Amino acid sequence: QVQLQQSGPGLVKPSQTLSLTCAISGDSVSSNSAAWNWIRQSPSRGLEWLGRTYYRSKWYNDYAVSVKSRITINPDTSKNQFSLQLNSVTPEDTAVYFCARAGISGWYWGQGTLVTVSS
Amino acid sequence: DIVMTQSPDSLAVSLGERATINCKSSQSVFFSSNNKNYLAWYQQKPGQPPKLLIYWASNRESGVPDRFSGSGSGTDFTLTISSLQAEDVAVYYCQHYYSTPYTFGQGTKLEIK
């Protein structure tokens, strides 16, 4: 059974970089049948997909247009995890951030991390 | 982007009664090459991540009680809880995974009447 364990700071200052990590157990970040996603949830935006990374003979990324200029999702094969970096954050980036595995039979989610952007 | 619209926004149902939640996509999420609808349903309780209930529009996830069922195709989908239990109080979301950007419905809050 796949399990995802998120880690990272819960408080980030405006204009700085939000960084979160999602550690994978029960699967490989290099799996040819899964994609590794970041989603956030806030009262104002609801559930918002941010982007994904996946491996199909080489690495690919897709990002939401709303954050495309500020986001990076990277796999780390040595640690079997993937990360989210969101640059130049503002209070509007305050949300619960989830990592999730997308496979053939559905999505499985990490526990979520509340990230507050505040000075 | 595909817009997912759920109805109603909130719903109160008596214990043991049927609950029905609808989800409409702004374009079809049916992929004819494999005959599948790229539509999932989730249940979310406070302080928890969304929990997968249904995938491919009608396939029940392992361990999900059989009172939960999904139906529909193309652009119109339904989640049905055949006999509401107290533990089913939650917010329910539909999601398409047909193409990026993946999008979610706004959620339907289910309560006990």
Coordinates of N, CA and C in Angstrom, one line a residue, chain A residues 35 37 39 41 47-49 52 62 64 98 102-112, chain B residues 1 42 44 47-52 55-56 61 93 95-97 100-105:
Chain A
A35 N 2.0 9.1 -11.5 CA 2.4 10.5 -11.6 C 2.3 11.1 -10.2
N37 N 1.8 14.3 -7.8 CA 1.2 15.6 -7.9 C 1.2 16.4 -6.6
I39 N -1.3 19.5 -4.8 CA -2.6 20.1 -4.8 C -2.7 21.0 -3.6
Q41 N -5.4 23.4 -1.0 CA -6.8 23.7 -0.7 C -6.9 24.9 0.2
L47 N -10.1 23.2 -4.0 CA -9.0 22.2 -4.3 C -8.4 22.7 -5.7
E48 N -7.1 23.0 -5.7 CA -6.5 23.5 -6.8 C -5.3 22.6 -7.2
W49 N -5.3 22.0 -8.3 CA -4.1 21.2 -8.8 C -3.0 22.1 -9.2
R52 N 2.6 18.3 -11.6 CA 3.0 17.0 -11.4 C 4.3 16.7 -12.0
D62 N 4.3 18.9 -15.6 CA 3.2 19.8 -16.0 C 2.8 20.7 -14.9
A64 N 0.2 24.0 -13.4 CA -1.0 24.9 -13.6 C -0.5 26.3 -14.1
F98 N -1.2 19.4 -0.4 CA -1.2 18.0 -0.4 C -0.4 17.4 -1.5
A102 N -1.0 9.7 -8.5 CA -2.0 9.4 -9.4 C -1.6 8.1 -10.1
G103 N -2.5 7.1 -10.0 CA -2.2 5.8 -10.6 C -3.4 5.4 -11.5
I104 N -3.3 4.2 -12.0 CA -4.4 3.7 -12.9 C -5.7 3.6 -12.2
S105 N -5.7 3.3 -10.9 CA -6.9 3.1 -10.2 C -7.2 4.2 -9.1
G106 N -6.8 5.4 -9.5 CA -7.2 6.5 -8.6 C -6.0 7.2 -7.9
W107 N -6.3 8.2 -7.2 CA -5.4 9.1 -6.5 C -5.3 8.7 -5.0
Y108 N -4.1 8.8 -4.5 CA -3.9 8.6 -3.0 C -3.1 9.8 -2.5
W109 N -3.6 10.3 -1.3 CA -3.1 11.6 -0.9 C -2.2 11.5 0.4
G110 N -1.3 12.5 0.5 CA -0.6 12.7 1.7 C -1.5 13.3 2.8
Q111 N -1.0 13.5 4.0 CA -1.8 14.0 5.1 C -2.1 15.5 5.0
G112 N -1.4 16.2 4.2 CA -1.6 17.7 4.1 C -0.7 18.4 5.0
Chain B
D1 N -9.7 25.0 -19.7 CA -9.8 24.1 -18.6 C -11.2 23.5 -18.5
Y42 N -14.5 11.8 -4.2 CA -13.7 11.8 -2.9 C -14.7 12.2 -1.8
Q44 N -14.2 13.9 2.0 CA -13.3 14.6 2.9 C -13.9 15.0 4.2
G47 N -10.0 18.1 8.7 CA -8.6 17.8 9.1 C -8.0 16.6 8.4
Q48 N -8.7 16.1 7.4 CA -8.2 14.9 6.7 C -8.0 15.2 5.2
P49 N -7.2 14.4 4.5 CA -7.1 14.6 3.1 C -8.3 13.9 2.4
P50 N -8.6 14.3 1.2 CA -9.6 13.6 0.4 C -9.4 12.1 0.4
K51 N -10.4 11.3 0.5 CA -10.3 9.9 0.5 C -11.0 9.4 -0.8
L52 N -10.3 8.6 -1.6 CA -10.9 8.1 -2.9 C -12.0 7.1 -2.6
Y55 N -13.5 5.6 -8.7 CA -12.7 6.0 -9.9 C -13.3 5.4 -11.2
W56 N -12.8 5.9 -12.3 CA -13.4 5.5 -13.6 C -15.0 5.7 -13.5
E61 N -13.5 2.0 -4.9 CA -12.2 1.7 -4.3 C -12.3 0.6 -3.3
Y93 N -16.4 15.5 -3.1 CA -15.8 16.2 -4.3 C -15.8 15.3 -5.5
Q95 N -13.8 15.0 -9.3 CA -12.6 15.4 -9.9 C -12.4 14.7 -11.3
H96 N -12.0 15.5 -12.3 CA -11.7 14.8 -13.6 C -10.2 14.7 -13.6
Y97 N -9.8 13.6 -14.3 CA -8.3 13.4 -14.5 C -8.1 13.0 -16.0
T100 N -4.5 17.5 -18.1 CA -4.2 18.6 -17.2 C -4.6 19.9 -17.8
P101 N -5.0 20.9 -16.9 CA -5.0 20.8 -15.5 C -6.2 20.0 -14.9
Y102 N -5.9 19.2 -14.0 CA -7.0 18.4 -13.3 C -7.8 19.4 -12.5
T103 N -9.1 19.3 -12.5 CA -9.9 20.2 -11.7 C -10.9 19.4 -10.9
F104 N -11.4 20.1 -9.8 CA -12.3 19.6 -8.9 C -13.6 20.4 -8.8
G105 N -14.7 19.7 -8.4 CA -15.9 20.4 -8.1 C -15.7 21.2 -6.9

